[in-house]
PDB file of C-alpha atoms in Angstrom:
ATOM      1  CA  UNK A 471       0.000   0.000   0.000  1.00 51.00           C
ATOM      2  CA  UNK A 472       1.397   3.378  -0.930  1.00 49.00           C
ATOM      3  CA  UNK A 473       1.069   6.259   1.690  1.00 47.00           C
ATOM      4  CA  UNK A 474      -0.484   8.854  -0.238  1.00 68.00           C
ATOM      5  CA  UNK A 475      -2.610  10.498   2.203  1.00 88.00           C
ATOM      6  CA  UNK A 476      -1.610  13.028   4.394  1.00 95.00           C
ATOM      7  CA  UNK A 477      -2.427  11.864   8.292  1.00 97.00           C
ATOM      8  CA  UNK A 478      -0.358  14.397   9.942  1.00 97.00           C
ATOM      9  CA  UNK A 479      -3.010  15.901  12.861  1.00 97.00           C
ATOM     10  CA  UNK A 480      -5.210  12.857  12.912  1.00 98.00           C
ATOM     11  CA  UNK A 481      -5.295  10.768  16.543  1.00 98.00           C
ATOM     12  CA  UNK A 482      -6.172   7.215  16.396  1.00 98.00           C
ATOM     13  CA  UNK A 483      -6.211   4.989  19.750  1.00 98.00           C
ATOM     14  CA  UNK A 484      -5.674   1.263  19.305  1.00 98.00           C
ATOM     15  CA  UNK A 485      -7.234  -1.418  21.874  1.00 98.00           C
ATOM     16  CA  UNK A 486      -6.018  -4.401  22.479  1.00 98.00           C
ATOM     17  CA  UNK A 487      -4.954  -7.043  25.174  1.00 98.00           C
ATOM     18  CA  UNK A 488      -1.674  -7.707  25.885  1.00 98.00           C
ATOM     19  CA  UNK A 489      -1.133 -11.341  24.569  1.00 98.00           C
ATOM     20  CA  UNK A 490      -2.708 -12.371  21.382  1.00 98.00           C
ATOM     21  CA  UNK A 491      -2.917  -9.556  18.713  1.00 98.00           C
ATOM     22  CA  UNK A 492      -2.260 -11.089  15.106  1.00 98.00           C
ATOM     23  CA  UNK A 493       0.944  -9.164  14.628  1.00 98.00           C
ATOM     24  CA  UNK A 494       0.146  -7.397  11.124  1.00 98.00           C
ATOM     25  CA  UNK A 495      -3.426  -6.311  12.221  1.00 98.00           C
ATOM     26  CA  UNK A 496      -1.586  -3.987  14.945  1.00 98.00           C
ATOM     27  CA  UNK A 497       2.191  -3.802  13.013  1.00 98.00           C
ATOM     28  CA  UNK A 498       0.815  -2.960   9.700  1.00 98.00           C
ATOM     29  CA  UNK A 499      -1.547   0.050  10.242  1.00 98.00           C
ATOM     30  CA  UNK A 500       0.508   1.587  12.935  1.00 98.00           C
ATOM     31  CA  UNK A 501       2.949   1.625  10.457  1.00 98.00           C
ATOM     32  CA  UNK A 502       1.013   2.852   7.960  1.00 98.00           C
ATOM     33  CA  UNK A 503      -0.999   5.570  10.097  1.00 98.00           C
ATOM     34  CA  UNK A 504       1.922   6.877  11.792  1.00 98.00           C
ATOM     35  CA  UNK A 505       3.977   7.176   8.305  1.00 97.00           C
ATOM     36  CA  UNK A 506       1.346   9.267   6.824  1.00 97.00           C
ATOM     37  CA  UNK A 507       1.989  11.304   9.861  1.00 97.00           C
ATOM     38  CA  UNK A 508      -1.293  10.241  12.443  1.00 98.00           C
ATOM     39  CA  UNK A 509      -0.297   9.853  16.155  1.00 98.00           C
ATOM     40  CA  UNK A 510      -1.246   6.124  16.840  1.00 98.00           C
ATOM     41  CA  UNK A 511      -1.585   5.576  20.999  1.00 98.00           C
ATOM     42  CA  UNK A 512      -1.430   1.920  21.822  1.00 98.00           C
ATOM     43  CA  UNK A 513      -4.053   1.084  24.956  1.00 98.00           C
ATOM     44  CA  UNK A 514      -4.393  -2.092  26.744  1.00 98.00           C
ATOM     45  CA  UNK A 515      -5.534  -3.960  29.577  1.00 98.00           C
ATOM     46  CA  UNK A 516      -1.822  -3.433  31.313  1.00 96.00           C
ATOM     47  CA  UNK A 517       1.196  -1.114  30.544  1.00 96.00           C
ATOM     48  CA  UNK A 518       4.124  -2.970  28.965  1.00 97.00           C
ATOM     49  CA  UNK A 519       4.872  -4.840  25.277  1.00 98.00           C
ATOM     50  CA  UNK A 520       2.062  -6.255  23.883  1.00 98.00           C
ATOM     51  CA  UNK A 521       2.732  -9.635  22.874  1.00 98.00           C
ATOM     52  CA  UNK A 522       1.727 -10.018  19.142  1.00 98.00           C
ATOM     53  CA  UNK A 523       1.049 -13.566  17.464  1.00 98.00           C
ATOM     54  CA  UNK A 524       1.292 -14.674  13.706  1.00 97.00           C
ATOM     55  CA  UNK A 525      -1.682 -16.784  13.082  1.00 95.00           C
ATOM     56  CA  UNK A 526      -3.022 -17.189  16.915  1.00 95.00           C
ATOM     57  CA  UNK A 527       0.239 -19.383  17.921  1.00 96.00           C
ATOM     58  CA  UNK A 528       3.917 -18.329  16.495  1.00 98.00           C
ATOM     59  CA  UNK A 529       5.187 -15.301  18.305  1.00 97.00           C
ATOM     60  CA  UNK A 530       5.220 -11.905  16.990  1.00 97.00           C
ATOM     61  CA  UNK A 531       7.180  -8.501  17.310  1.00 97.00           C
ATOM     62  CA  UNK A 532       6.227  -7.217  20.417  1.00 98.00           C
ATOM     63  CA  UNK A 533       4.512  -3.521  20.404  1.00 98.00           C
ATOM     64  CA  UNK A 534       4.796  -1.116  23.211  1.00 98.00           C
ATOM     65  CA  UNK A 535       1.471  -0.304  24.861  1.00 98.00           C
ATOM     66  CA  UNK A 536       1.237   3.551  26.027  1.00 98.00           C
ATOM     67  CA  UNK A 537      -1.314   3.280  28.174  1.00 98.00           C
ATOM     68  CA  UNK A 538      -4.019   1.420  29.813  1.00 98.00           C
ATOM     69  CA  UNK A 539      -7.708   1.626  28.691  1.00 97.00           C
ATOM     70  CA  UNK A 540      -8.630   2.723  32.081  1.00 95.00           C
ATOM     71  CA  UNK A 541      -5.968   5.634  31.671  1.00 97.00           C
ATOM     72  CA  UNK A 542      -6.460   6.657  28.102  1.00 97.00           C
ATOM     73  CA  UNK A 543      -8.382  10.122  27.252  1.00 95.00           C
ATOM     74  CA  UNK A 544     -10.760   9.375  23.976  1.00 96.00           C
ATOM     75  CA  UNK A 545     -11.135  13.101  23.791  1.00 95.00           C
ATOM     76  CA  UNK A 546      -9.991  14.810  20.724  1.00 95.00           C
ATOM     77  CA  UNK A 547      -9.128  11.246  18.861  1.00 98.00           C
ATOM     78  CA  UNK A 548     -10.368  11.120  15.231  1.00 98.00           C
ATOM     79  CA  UNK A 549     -10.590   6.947  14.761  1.00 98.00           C
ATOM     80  CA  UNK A 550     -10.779   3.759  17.281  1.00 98.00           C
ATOM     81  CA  UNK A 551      -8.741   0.841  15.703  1.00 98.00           C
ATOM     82  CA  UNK A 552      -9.622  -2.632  17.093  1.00 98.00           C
ATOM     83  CA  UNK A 553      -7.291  -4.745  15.505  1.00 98.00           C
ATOM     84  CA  UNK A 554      -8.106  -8.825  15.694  1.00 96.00           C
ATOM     85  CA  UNK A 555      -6.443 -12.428  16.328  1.00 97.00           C
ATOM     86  CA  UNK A 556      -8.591 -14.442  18.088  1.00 97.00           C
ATOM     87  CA  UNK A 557      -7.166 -15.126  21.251  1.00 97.00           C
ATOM     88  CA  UNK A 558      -7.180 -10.978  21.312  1.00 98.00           C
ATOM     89  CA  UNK A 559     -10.308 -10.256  20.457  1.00 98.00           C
ATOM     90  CA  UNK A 560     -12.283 -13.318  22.913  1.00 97.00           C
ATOM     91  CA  UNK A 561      -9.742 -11.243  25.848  1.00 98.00           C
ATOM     92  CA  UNK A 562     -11.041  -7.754  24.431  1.00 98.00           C
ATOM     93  CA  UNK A 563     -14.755  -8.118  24.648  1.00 97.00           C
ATOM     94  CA  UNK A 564     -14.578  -8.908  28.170  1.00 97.00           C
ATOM     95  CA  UNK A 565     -12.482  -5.651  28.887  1.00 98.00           C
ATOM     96  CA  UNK A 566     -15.649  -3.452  30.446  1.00 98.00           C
ATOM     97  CA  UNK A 567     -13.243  -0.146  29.779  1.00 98.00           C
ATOM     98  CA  UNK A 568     -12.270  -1.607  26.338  1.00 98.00           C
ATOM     99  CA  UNK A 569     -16.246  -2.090  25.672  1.00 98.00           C
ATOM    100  CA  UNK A 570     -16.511   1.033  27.105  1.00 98.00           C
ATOM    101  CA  UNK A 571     -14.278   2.915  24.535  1.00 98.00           C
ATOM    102  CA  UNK A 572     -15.709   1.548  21.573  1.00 98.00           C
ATOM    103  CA  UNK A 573     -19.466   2.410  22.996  1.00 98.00           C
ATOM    104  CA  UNK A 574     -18.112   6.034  24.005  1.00 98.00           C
ATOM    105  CA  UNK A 575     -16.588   6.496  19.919  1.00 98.00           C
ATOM    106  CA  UNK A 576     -19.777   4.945  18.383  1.00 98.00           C
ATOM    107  CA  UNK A 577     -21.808   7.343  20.699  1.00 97.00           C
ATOM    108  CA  UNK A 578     -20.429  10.274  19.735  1.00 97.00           C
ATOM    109  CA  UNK A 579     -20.162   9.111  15.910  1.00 98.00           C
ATOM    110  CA  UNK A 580     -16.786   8.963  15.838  1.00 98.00           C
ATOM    111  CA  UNK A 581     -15.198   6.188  13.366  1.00 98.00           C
ATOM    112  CA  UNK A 582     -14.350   2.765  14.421  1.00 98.00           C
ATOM    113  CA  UNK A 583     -12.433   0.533  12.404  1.00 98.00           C
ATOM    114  CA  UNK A 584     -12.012  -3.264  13.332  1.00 98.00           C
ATOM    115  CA  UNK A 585     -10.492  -6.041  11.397  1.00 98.00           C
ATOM    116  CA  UNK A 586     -10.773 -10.392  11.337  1.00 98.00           C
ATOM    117  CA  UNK A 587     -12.000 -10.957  15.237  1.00 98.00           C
ATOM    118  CA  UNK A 588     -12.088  -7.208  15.857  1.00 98.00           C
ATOM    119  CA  UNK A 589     -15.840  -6.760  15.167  1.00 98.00           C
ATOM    120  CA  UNK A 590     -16.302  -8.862  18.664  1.00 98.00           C
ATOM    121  CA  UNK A 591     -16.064  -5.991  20.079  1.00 98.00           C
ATOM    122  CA  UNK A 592     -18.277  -4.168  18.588  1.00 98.00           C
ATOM    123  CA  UNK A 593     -20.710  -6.477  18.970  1.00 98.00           C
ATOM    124  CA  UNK A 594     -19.726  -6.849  22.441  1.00 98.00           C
ATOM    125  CA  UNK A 595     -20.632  -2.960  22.916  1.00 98.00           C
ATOM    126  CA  UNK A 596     -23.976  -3.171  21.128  1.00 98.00           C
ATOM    127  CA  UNK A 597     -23.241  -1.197  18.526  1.00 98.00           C
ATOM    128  CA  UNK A 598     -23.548  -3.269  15.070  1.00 97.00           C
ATOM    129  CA  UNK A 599     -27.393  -3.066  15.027  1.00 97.00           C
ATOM    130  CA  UNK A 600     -28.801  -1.739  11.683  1.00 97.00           C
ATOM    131  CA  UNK A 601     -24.511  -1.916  10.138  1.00 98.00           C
ATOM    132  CA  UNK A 602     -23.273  -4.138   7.681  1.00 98.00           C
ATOM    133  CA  UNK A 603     -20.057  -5.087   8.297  1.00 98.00           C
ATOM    134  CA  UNK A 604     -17.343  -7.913   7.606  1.00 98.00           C
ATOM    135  CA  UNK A 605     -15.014  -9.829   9.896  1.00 98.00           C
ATOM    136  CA  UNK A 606     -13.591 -13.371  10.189  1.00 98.00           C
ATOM    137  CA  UNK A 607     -15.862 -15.657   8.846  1.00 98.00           C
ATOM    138  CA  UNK A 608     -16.957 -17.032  12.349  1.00 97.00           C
ATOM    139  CA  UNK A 609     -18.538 -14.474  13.596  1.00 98.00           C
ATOM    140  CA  UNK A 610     -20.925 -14.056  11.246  1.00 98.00           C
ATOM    141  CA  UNK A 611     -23.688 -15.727  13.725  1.00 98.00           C
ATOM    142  CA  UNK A 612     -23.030 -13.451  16.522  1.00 98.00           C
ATOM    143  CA  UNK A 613     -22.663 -10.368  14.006  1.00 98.00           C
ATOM    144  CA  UNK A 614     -26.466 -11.429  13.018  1.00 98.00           C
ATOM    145  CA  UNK A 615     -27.866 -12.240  16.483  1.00 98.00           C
ATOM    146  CA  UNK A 616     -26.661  -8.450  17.210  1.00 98.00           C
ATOM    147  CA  UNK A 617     -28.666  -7.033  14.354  1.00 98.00           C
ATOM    148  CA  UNK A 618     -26.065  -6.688  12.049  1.00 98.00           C
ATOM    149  CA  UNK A 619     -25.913  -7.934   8.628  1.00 98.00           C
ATOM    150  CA  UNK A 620     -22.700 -10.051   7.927  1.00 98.00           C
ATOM    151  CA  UNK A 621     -21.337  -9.908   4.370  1.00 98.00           C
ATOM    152  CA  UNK A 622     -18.153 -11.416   2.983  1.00 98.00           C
ATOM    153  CA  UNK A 623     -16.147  -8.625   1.094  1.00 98.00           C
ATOM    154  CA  UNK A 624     -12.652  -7.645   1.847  1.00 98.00           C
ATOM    155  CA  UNK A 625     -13.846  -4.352   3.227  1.00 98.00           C
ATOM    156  CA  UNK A 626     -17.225  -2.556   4.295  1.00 98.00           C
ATOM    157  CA  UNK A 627     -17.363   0.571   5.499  1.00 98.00           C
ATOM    158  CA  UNK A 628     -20.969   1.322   6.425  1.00 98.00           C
ATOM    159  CA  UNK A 629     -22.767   4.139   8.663  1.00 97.00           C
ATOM    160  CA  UNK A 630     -26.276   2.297   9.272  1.00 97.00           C
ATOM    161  CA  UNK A 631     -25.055   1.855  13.126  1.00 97.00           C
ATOM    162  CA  UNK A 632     -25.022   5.555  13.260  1.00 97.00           C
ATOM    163  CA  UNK A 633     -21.545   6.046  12.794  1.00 98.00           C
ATOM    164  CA  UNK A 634     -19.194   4.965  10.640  1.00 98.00           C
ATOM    165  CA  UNK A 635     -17.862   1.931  11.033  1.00 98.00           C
ATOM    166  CA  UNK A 636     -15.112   0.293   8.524  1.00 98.00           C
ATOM    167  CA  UNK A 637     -15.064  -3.590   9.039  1.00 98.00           C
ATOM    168  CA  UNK A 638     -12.558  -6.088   7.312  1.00 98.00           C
ATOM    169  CA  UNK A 639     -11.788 -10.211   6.931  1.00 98.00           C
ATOM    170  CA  UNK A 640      -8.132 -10.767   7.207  1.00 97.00           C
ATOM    171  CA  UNK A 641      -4.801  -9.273   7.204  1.00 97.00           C
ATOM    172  CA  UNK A 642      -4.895 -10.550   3.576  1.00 97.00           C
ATOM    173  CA  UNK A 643      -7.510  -7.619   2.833  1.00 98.00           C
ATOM    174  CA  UNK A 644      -5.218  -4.804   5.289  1.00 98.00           C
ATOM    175  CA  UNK A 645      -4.659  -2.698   2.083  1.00 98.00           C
ATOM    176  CA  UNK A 646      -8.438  -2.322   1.333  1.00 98.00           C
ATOM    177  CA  UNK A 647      -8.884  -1.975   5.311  1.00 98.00           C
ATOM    178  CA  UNK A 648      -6.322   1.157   5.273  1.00 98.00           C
ATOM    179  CA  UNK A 649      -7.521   2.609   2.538  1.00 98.00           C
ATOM    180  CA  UNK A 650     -10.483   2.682   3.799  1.00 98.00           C
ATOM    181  CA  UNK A 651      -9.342   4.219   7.286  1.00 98.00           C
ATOM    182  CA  UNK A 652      -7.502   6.452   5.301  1.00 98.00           C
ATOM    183  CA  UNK A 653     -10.211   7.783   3.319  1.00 96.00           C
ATOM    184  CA  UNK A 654     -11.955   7.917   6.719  1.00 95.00           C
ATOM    185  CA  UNK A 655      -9.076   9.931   8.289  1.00 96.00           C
ATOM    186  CA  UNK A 656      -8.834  12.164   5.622  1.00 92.00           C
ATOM    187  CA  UNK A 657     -12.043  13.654   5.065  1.00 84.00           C
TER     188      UNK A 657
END
């Protein structure tokens, strides 16, 4: 993916736990977001490296976490990022304050954008009824059950929640997910 938008002033806040990320779902667009100049702020459940995974069991590079999601301020940040991996995202939707985030961005119709498992949360927070929206293939059942409508596409980015929410599969589809953010971020 080329970096051909201009980020530089945007704040995005990631959420994740602390063991399990897939690696490139946190790696890749903190990459990408902070080379097209965004400040990217790492939150999770405890301060420290968070301990990414390549598909759910080889280890990953591990990511500094800057906070806590009890200590982060979602005031003034322009996109939530809820990156997957499954043993991530089952930890994440029982994080109240993670939940919490999510529900305070969705609220206040602020963008969230969640990849693979990532949607869990969303779900989690109650905020997928009247969306469509994408994600790993297995949680199309609870995406439905929450009044959602599941579709397989690489990327959806939908506002029928009530605020606009961009939703993706894998990290095979990360460079329709960022362009997606990106066109998000830069509008």
């Amino acid at each position: 993916m080329t970096d051909t938008a201009d980020l530089t002033g945007k704040r995005v806040l990631a959420i994740v736990t602390s063991y399990g990320v897939e690696q490139d779902e946190l790696v890749v667009p903190l990459d990408h977001l902070r080379a097209a100049g965004a400040e990217v702020v790492v939150a999770s459940n405890e301060p420290g490296d968070v301990r990414t995974l390549v598909g759910d069991k080889d280890p990953g590079r591990p990511v500094p976490a800057d906070t806590t999601y009890d200590a982060v301020d979602p005031e003034g940040v322009d996109l939530l990022l809820v990156p997957g991996g499954t043993i991530n995202a089952d930890a994440l939707r029982l994080q109240e304050a993670a939940i919490g985030l999510v529900t305070t961005f969705a609220h206040s119709g602020r963008p969230v954008a969640a990849i693979c498992h990532g949607p869990w949360a969303v779900v989690e927070a109650g905020c997928v009824g009247g969306a469509t929206l994408t994600s790993y293939p297995s949680l199309a059942t609870d995406v439905r059950n929450a009044g959602g409508r599941w579709v397989d596409r690489s990327v959806v980015r939908d506002d029928g929640a009530g605020f606009p929410l961009v939703t993706s599969r894998t990290p095979d589809d990360l460079d329709d997910f960022l362009r997606e953010v990106d066109a998000l971020l830069d509008s």
